[in-house]
Amino acid sequence: MNAEAKTATTPRSPAATLGRGNRYRWGIGGLLAAGAFVNYIDRVNISIAATPLSESLHLSPGELGLLLSAYLWTYTVLQLPIGYLIDRIGVRWVMRVAVVLWTVSSFVTAISGGLGLLLISRLLLGIGEAPAWPASWKAMGYWFPARERGRCISLLDASSRASNVLGLPVMAYVVSVFGWQSAFVLTGVVSLAYTIAFWVIYRNPAEARRAAKLSAAEHEYILEGGAQQETSPSESPWSNVSYLLRRRKTWGLAIGYASYVYVYYLLLSWLPSYLEKSQGMSVLSSGIYSVVPWLVAVIAELAIAGWLMDRLIRRGFDPTKTRRAFLVLSMVGALGVAGTVTTHDIVAVMVYLSIGAAGLAVNAPTGQSIITLIAPRGSVASLGGIVNGAANLLGLTAPIVTGLVVEATGSFAGAFVIAGIVTAIGILSYVVVLGRIEQIPEPSQS
């Protein structure tokens, strides 16, 4: 048989035959990315409102750090049980309840007249946002083949950083002109719009296929590419969680990811206040300058983690070595935030912060994609809950530690040095503890 005849009679793979009209999965990816955007708008608004809010309520830096970290208390505590709940009940209904809760939280914050109600509203925000990342990771495991996972998670994570690029100047303007409460009214309206969109649009692939929204060709393409099966975990899910907690890979990834989360929350919570105090900026100016490192981060994430890493793997580079190299080198870049202690020049400060933010931006989707790659069948949300919970347990200390350091020393220098030490520990965890990036065997196979 000649080559032409062989080519004509050989069935083409779903990847080869998939047409441009079969992109429903990217619509779901866009919906999840929009959720990440709204999710972080709800978080960043309080960092912009921090100075006028603390002045109106007469809060000390330590008390402000406590308020900035409050949503992380419930968010972190719920990570492990919420991962289990998502694996048992599913993405759709857990997230439907979640988006309603974080919408209510924004409106409650807007009407708060004292520290007590503010704390309650931030705790409610933590409850509402707790399922967001584990549910998104699980949904992406369902909706995307492994070869597209890096781009998809980069889109999700870049959207969370785009909230800083777009949200910081908008929130700074709103707070400056209309007062700090108006920022939470605005985010409440945006959250309500997303709540309606999620309730109407989101389905799992099998449900979308039955509703004729997902084509047979695209569904086959997703499945043959290594997507997670829409199945429940073992009959004893808590023993499955216990099994994951005993895996070295779980903790290698969790400790490394925790170092990223610590530095990220330091910048997310305190960057505008740092620029106001160290550079004498107004609320509006600090919001505008804060955009610079986050804009660099979005570009770096999409170009490096979203495009370059997937391209290298498709071209035959070893997936384990490539992903580990991206993890380690990105965290080396994140050390740039510690460089701010060496200068008071605003240009140099922006360069250091931009390098650090870019490193964090590349690290985040790389680490998140590894969750979907190493989790046993039916356990993506459980593993994600463990990793995210451990990471946020450390991350919630960042706003508090920073506030206490600033209160004790009158400077942010010590806080950035601590961030550098935490980053170095994360690098060691990725290099020494994580090991080969491959699926953790299911309990029955170990």
Coordinates of C-alpha atoms in Angstrom, one line a residue:
M1 CA 0.0 0.0 0.0
N2 CA 1.5 3.4 -1.0
A3 CA 1.8 6.2 1.5
E4 CA -1.1 8.2 0.1
A5 CA -3.5 5.2 0.4
K6 CA -2.3 4.4 3.9
T7 CA -2.8 8.0 5.0
A8 CA -6.3 8.0 3.4
T9 CA -7.5 4.8 5.2
T10 CA -5.9 5.4 8.6
P11 CA -8.4 6.9 11.1
R12 CA -7.3 10.3 12.2
S13 CA -7.2 11.0 15.9
P14 CA -9.7 13.3 17.6
A15 CA -6.9 15.9 18.0
A16 CA -6.3 15.9 14.2
T17 CA -10.0 16.0 13.2
L18 CA -11.2 18.5 15.8
G19 CA -12.4 21.6 13.9
R20 CA -12.3 25.2 15.0
G21 CA -16.0 25.1 15.8
N22 CA -15.3 22.7 18.7
R23 CA -14.1 25.1 21.3
Y24 CA -16.8 24.7 23.9
R25 CA -14.3 23.7 26.5
W26 CA -12.6 27.1 26.2
G27 CA -15.9 28.8 26.9
I28 CA -16.0 26.9 30.2
G29 CA -12.4 27.9 30.8
G30 CA -13.4 31.5 30.2
L31 CA -16.2 31.2 32.7
L32 CA -13.8 29.8 35.3
A33 CA -11.3 32.5 34.5
A34 CA -14.0 35.2 34.9
G35 CA -14.7 33.7 38.3
A36 CA -11.0 34.0 39.3
F37 CA -11.1 37.6 38.2
V38 CA -14.2 38.4 40.4
N39 CA -12.8 36.3 43.2
Y40 CA -9.7 38.4 43.5
I41 CA -11.5 41.7 42.9
D42 CA -13.4 40.8 46.1
R43 CA -10.0 40.4 47.8
V44 CA -8.1 43.3 46.5
N45 CA -10.7 46.0 47.2
I46 CA -9.9 46.0 50.9
S47 CA -6.2 46.6 50.3
I48 CA -7.1 49.8 48.3
A49 CA -9.6 50.8 51.0
A50 CA -7.2 50.0 53.8
T51 CA -5.9 53.5 54.6
P52 CA -9.2 55.4 54.6
L53 CA -10.9 52.5 56.3
S54 CA -8.3 52.3 59.1
E55 CA -8.4 56.1 59.5
S56 CA -12.2 56.1 59.9
L57 CA -12.1 53.2 62.4
H58 CA -8.8 54.3 64.1
L59 CA -7.1 50.9 63.4
S60 CA -3.4 50.3 64.2
P61 CA -1.2 48.6 61.6
G62 CA -1.5 45.4 63.7
E63 CA -5.3 45.6 63.7
L64 CA -5.4 46.3 60.0
G65 CA -3.2 43.3 59.3
L66 CA -5.7 41.2 61.3
L67 CA -8.6 42.5 59.2
L68 CA -6.7 42.0 56.0
S69 CA -6.1 38.4 56.9
A70 CA -9.6 37.6 58.3
Y71 CA -11.0 36.0 55.2
L72 CA -8.1 33.6 55.1
W73 CA -9.1 32.1 58.5
T74 CA -12.3 30.5 57.2
Y75 CA -10.9 30.1 53.7
T76 CA -8.0 28.0 55.0
V77 CA -9.9 26.0 57.6
L78 CA -12.4 24.9 54.9
Q79 CA -9.9 23.8 52.2
L80 CA -9.6 20.2 53.2
P81 CA -13.3 19.5 53.9
I82 CA -14.4 21.6 50.8
G83 CA -12.1 19.5 48.6
Y84 CA -13.7 16.3 49.9
L85 CA -17.2 17.9 49.4
I86 CA -16.5 18.8 45.8
D87 CA -15.2 15.3 45.0
R88 CA -18.4 13.9 46.5
I89 CA -21.1 16.4 45.4
G90 CA -19.5 17.9 42.3
V91 CA -18.3 21.3 41.1
R92 CA -21.7 22.6 40.0
W93 CA -23.7 22.8 43.2
V94 CA -20.9 23.6 45.6
M95 CA -19.9 26.6 43.4
R96 CA -23.5 27.7 43.0
V97 CA -23.7 28.1 46.7
A98 CA -20.3 29.6 46.9
V99 CA -20.9 32.5 44.4
V100 CA -24.0 33.5 46.3
L101 CA -22.1 33.7 49.6
W102 CA -19.2 35.8 48.3
T103 CA -21.7 38.2 46.7
V104 CA -23.5 38.6 50.0
S105 CA -20.2 39.3 51.7
S106 CA -19.4 42.3 49.5
F107 CA -22.7 43.9 50.2
V108 CA -22.4 43.3 54.0
T109 CA -18.9 44.9 53.9
A110 CA -20.4 47.9 52.2
I111 CA -22.9 48.5 55.0
S112 CA -20.5 47.8 57.9
G113 CA -20.0 50.6 60.4
G114 CA -17.6 49.0 62.7
L115 CA -14.7 46.5 63.0
G116 CA -17.0 43.7 64.3
L117 CA -19.3 43.5 61.2
L118 CA -16.3 44.0 58.9
L119 CA -14.6 41.0 60.4
I120 CA -17.8 38.9 60.0
S121 CA -18.1 39.9 56.4
R122 CA -14.5 39.0 55.6
L123 CA -15.0 35.6 57.4
L124 CA -18.1 35.1 55.2
L125 CA -16.0 35.9 52.1
G126 CA -13.5 33.2 53.1
I127 CA -16.4 30.7 53.3
G128 CA -17.7 31.7 49.9
E129 CA -14.3 31.7 48.2
A130 CA -13.0 28.5 49.8
P131 CA -14.3 26.2 47.0
A132 CA -13.1 28.4 44.1
W133 CA -9.7 27.0 43.4
P134 CA -10.3 23.3 44.2
A135 CA -13.5 23.4 42.1
S136 CA -11.7 25.1 39.2
W137 CA -8.9 22.6 39.3
K138 CA -11.3 19.7 39.3
A139 CA -13.4 21.3 36.5
M140 CA -10.3 21.8 34.4
G141 CA -9.3 18.2 35.0
Y142 CA -12.7 17.3 33.5
W143 CA -12.7 19.7 30.7
F144 CA -9.2 19.8 29.4
P145 CA -6.7 17.2 28.1
A146 CA -3.4 17.2 29.9
R147 CA -1.6 18.8 27.0
E148 CA -3.7 21.9 27.3
R149 CA -3.7 22.1 31.1
G150 CA -0.8 24.6 31.4
R151 CA -2.5 27.1 29.1
C152 CA -5.9 26.7 30.7
I153 CA -4.6 27.1 34.3
S154 CA -2.4 30.1 33.2
L155 CA -5.6 31.7 31.8
L156 CA -7.3 31.1 35.1
D157 CA -4.4 32.4 37.2
A158 CA -3.7 35.3 34.9
S159 CA -7.3 36.4 35.3
S160 CA -6.8 36.6 39.0
R161 CA -3.8 38.9 38.5
A162 CA -5.7 40.9 35.9
S163 CA -8.0 41.8 38.7
N164 CA -5.1 43.7 40.2
V165 CA -4.2 45.4 36.8
L166 CA -7.8 46.5 36.2
G167 CA -9.2 46.5 39.7
L168 CA -6.5 48.5 41.6
P169 CA -6.8 51.7 39.6
V170 CA -10.6 51.5 39.3
M171 CA -11.0 50.8 43.0
A172 CA -8.5 53.5 43.9
Y173 CA -10.5 56.0 41.9
V174 CA -13.8 54.8 43.4
V175 CA -12.5 55.0 46.9
S176 CA -10.9 58.4 46.3
V177 CA -14.1 59.9 44.9
F178 CA -16.9 58.1 46.6
G179 CA -15.5 56.7 49.8
W180 CA -14.3 53.2 50.8
Q181 CA -17.7 51.7 51.1
S182 CA -18.4 52.3 47.4
A183 CA -15.7 49.8 46.4
F184 CA -17.6 47.0 48.0
V185 CA -20.9 48.0 46.5
L186 CA -19.2 47.9 43.1
T187 CA -17.7 44.4 43.7
G188 CA -21.0 43.2 45.0
V189 CA -22.7 44.2 41.7
V190 CA -20.0 42.5 39.7
S191 CA -20.2 39.3 41.9
L192 CA -24.0 39.2 41.4
A193 CA -23.6 39.3 37.6
Y194 CA -21.1 36.4 37.8
T195 CA -23.4 34.5 40.1
I196 CA -26.2 34.6 37.5
A197 CA -23.8 33.6 34.7
F198 CA -22.4 30.6 36.6
W199 CA -25.8 29.3 37.5
V200 CA -26.9 29.5 33.9
I201 CA -23.8 28.2 32.1
Y202 CA -21.7 25.7 34.0
R203 CA -22.1 22.0 33.4
N204 CA -19.7 19.0 33.5
P205 CA -18.7 17.6 30.1
A206 CA -21.2 14.6 30.3
E207 CA -24.0 17.0 31.2
A208 CA -23.1 19.4 28.4
R209 CA -22.9 16.4 25.9
R210 CA -26.4 15.3 26.8
A211 CA -27.6 18.9 26.4
A212 CA -26.1 18.9 22.9
K213 CA -23.8 21.8 23.9
L214 CA -20.6 19.8 23.6
S215 CA -19.9 18.0 20.3
A216 CA -19.1 14.3 20.2
A217 CA -15.7 15.1 18.5
E218 CA -14.7 17.6 21.2
H219 CA -15.8 15.3 24.0
E220 CA -13.7 12.5 22.5
Y221 CA -10.8 14.9 22.1
I222 CA -11.0 15.8 25.8
L223 CA -11.2 12.2 27.0
E224 CA -8.4 10.8 24.7
G225 CA -6.1 13.6 25.9
G226 CA -6.1 12.3 29.5
A227 CA -8.9 14.3 31.1
Q228 CA -10.0 13.1 34.6
Q229 CA -13.0 10.8 34.5
E230 CA -16.3 12.1 36.1
T231 CA -16.3 9.6 38.9
S232 CA -16.3 9.7 42.6
P233 CA -13.3 8.7 44.7
S234 CA -13.0 5.5 46.8
E235 CA -15.9 4.4 49.0
S236 CA -14.0 5.7 52.1
P237 CA -13.2 9.2 51.0
W238 CA -11.7 10.3 54.3
S239 CA -9.3 7.4 54.2
N240 CA -8.4 8.6 50.7
V241 CA -7.6 12.0 52.1
S242 CA -5.5 10.4 54.8
Y243 CA -3.7 8.4 52.1
L244 CA -2.9 11.7 50.3
L245 CA -1.6 13.3 53.5
R246 CA 0.9 10.5 53.8
R247 CA 2.3 11.0 50.3
R248 CA 5.7 12.8 50.0
K249 CA 4.6 14.4 46.7
T250 CA 1.7 16.0 48.5
W251 CA 3.9 17.8 50.9
G252 CA 6.6 18.6 48.4
L253 CA 4.1 20.4 46.3
A254 CA 2.2 21.9 49.3
I255 CA 5.3 23.5 51.0
G256 CA 6.6 24.9 47.7
Y257 CA 3.2 26.3 46.8
A258 CA 2.8 27.7 50.4
S259 CA 5.9 29.8 49.9
Y260 CA 4.4 31.3 46.7
V261 CA 1.1 32.0 48.6
Y262 CA 2.9 33.8 51.5
V263 CA 4.7 36.2 49.2
Y264 CA 1.6 36.7 47.0
Y265 CA -0.6 37.6 50.0
L266 CA 2.0 40.0 51.3
L267 CA 1.9 41.9 48.0
L268 CA -1.9 41.5 47.6
S269 CA -2.6 42.9 51.1
W270 CA 0.1 45.5 51.6
L271 CA 1.4 46.7 48.3
P272 CA -0.7 49.9 48.1
S273 CA 0.0 50.7 51.8
Y274 CA 3.7 50.0 51.2
L275 CA 3.9 52.5 48.4
E276 CA 1.9 55.1 50.4
K277 CA 4.2 54.8 53.4
S278 CA 7.6 54.3 51.7
Q279 CA 7.1 56.7 48.8
G280 CA 4.6 59.1 50.3
M281 CA 2.0 58.4 47.6
S282 CA -1.8 59.2 47.8
V283 CA -4.3 56.4 47.7
L284 CA -5.0 57.0 44.0
S285 CA -1.2 57.1 43.1
S286 CA -0.5 53.9 45.0
G287 CA -3.3 52.2 43.2
I288 CA -1.9 53.3 39.8
Y289 CA 1.7 52.3 40.6
S290 CA 0.6 49.0 42.0
V291 CA -0.6 48.1 38.6
V292 CA 2.9 47.9 37.2
P293 CA 4.2 44.7 38.8
W294 CA 0.8 43.0 38.3
L295 CA 0.8 43.9 34.6
V296 CA 4.3 42.4 34.2
A297 CA 3.1 39.3 36.1
V298 CA 0.1 38.8 33.7
I299 CA 2.3 39.1 30.6
A300 CA 5.0 36.7 32.1
E301 CA 2.4 34.2 33.1
L302 CA 0.7 34.0 29.7
A303 CA 3.9 34.0 27.7
I304 CA 6.0 31.7 29.9
A305 CA 3.7 29.4 31.9
G306 CA 0.8 29.6 29.5
W307 CA 2.7 29.2 26.2
L308 CA 6.4 28.4 26.5
M309 CA 6.1 25.5 29.0
D310 CA 3.4 23.7 27.0
R311 CA 5.3 24.3 23.8
L312 CA 8.5 22.8 25.2
I313 CA 6.7 19.7 26.4
R314 CA 4.9 19.2 23.1
R315 CA 8.3 19.5 21.3
G316 CA 9.6 16.5 23.3
F317 CA 11.3 18.0 26.4
D318 CA 11.0 15.8 29.5
P319 CA 7.8 16.9 31.3
T320 CA 9.2 16.4 34.8
K321 CA 12.4 18.2 34.2
T322 CA 10.6 21.0 32.3
R323 CA 8.0 21.6 35.0
R324 CA 10.5 21.4 37.8
A325 CA 12.8 23.9 36.1
F326 CA 9.9 26.3 35.7
L327 CA 8.9 25.8 39.4
V328 CA 12.4 26.5 40.7
L329 CA 13.4 29.3 38.3
S330 CA 10.2 31.1 38.9
M331 CA 10.7 31.0 42.6
V332 CA 14.3 32.3 42.2
G333 CA 12.6 35.2 40.3
A334 CA 10.2 35.7 43.2
L335 CA 13.2 36.5 45.4
G336 CA 13.2 39.8 43.7
V337 CA 10.7 41.2 46.2
A338 CA 13.5 41.1 48.8
G339 CA 15.5 43.5 46.7
T340 CA 13.2 46.4 47.7
V341 CA 15.0 46.6 51.0
T342 CA 18.1 47.9 49.2
T343 CA 16.6 51.1 47.7
H344 CA 14.1 53.9 48.1
D345 CA 14.2 54.8 44.4
I346 CA 10.7 54.3 42.9
V347 CA 12.1 53.0 39.6
A348 CA 14.3 50.4 41.3
V349 CA 11.4 49.5 43.6
M350 CA 9.1 48.9 40.6
V351 CA 11.8 46.8 38.9
Y352 CA 12.3 44.5 41.9
L353 CA 8.6 44.2 42.5
S354 CA 8.0 43.4 38.9
I355 CA 10.6 40.7 38.8
G356 CA 9.2 39.2 42.0
A357 CA 5.6 39.4 40.8
A358 CA 6.6 37.8 37.4
G359 CA 8.3 34.9 39.2
L360 CA 5.2 34.4 41.4
A361 CA 3.0 34.5 38.3
V362 CA 4.9 31.8 36.5
N363 CA 5.1 29.6 39.6
A364 CA 1.4 29.6 40.4
P365 CA -0.1 27.9 37.3
T366 CA 2.9 25.5 37.1
G367 CA 2.2 24.3 40.6
Q368 CA -1.6 24.2 40.1
S369 CA -1.3 22.2 36.9
I370 CA 0.8 19.6 38.8
I371 CA -2.1 19.1 41.2
T372 CA -4.2 17.9 38.2
L373 CA -1.4 15.7 36.9
I374 CA -0.4 13.8 40.1
A375 CA -3.8 13.4 41.8
P376 CA -5.2 9.8 41.8
R377 CA -8.4 9.2 39.9
G378 CA -11.3 11.2 41.4
S379 CA -9.2 13.0 43.9
V380 CA -8.2 16.3 42.2
A381 CA -10.3 18.5 44.5
S382 CA -9.2 16.5 47.6
L383 CA -5.5 16.9 46.7
G384 CA -6.1 20.6 45.7
G385 CA -7.8 21.2 49.1
I386 CA -4.9 19.8 51.0
V387 CA -2.3 21.7 49.0
N388 CA -4.3 24.9 49.0
G389 CA -5.2 24.6 52.7
A390 CA -1.6 24.1 53.7
A391 CA -0.5 26.9 51.5
N392 CA -3.1 29.3 52.9
L393 CA -2.3 28.3 56.5
L394 CA 1.1 29.9 55.9
G395 CA -0.3 32.6 53.6
L396 CA -2.8 33.9 56.2
T397 CA 0.2 34.8 58.4
A398 CA 1.6 37.2 55.8
P399 CA -0.7 40.2 56.3
I400 CA -0.5 39.7 60.1
V401 CA 3.3 39.3 60.3
T402 CA 3.8 42.3 57.9
G403 CA 1.5 44.5 60.0
L404 CA 3.3 43.5 63.2
V405 CA 6.7 44.1 61.6
V406 CA 5.7 47.5 60.3
E407 CA 4.2 48.4 63.7
A408 CA 7.3 47.4 65.6
T409 CA 9.9 48.8 63.2
G410 CA 8.1 51.5 61.2
S411 CA 9.5 49.9 58.0
F412 CA 8.6 47.2 55.5
A413 CA 12.2 46.0 55.2
G414 CA 11.9 43.2 57.7
A415 CA 8.7 41.9 56.1
F416 CA 10.4 41.6 52.7
V417 CA 13.4 39.8 54.2
I418 CA 11.1 37.3 55.8
A419 CA 9.4 36.8 52.4
G420 CA 12.8 36.1 50.9
I421 CA 13.5 33.4 53.5
V422 CA 10.1 31.8 52.9
T423 CA 10.8 31.7 49.2
A424 CA 14.1 30.0 49.7
I425 CA 12.4 27.2 51.7
G426 CA 9.9 26.8 48.9
I427 CA 12.7 26.3 46.4
L428 CA 14.2 23.6 48.5
S429 CA 10.9 21.8 48.8
Y430 CA 10.4 21.7 45.0
V431 CA 14.0 20.5 44.4
V432 CA 14.3 17.9 47.3
V433 CA 10.8 16.8 48.4
L434 CA 8.5 16.8 45.3
G435 CA 10.3 14.2 43.3
R436 CA 9.2 13.0 39.8
I437 CA 6.0 14.7 38.6
E438 CA 3.8 11.6 37.9
Q439 CA 0.4 10.4 39.1
I440 CA 0.2 9.2 42.7
P441 CA -0.8 5.6 42.7
E442 CA -4.4 4.9 44.0
P443 CA -4.5 3.4 47.5
S444 CA -5.3 0.0 46.2
Q445 CA -2.2 0.1 43.9
S446 CA 0.3 1.2 46.5

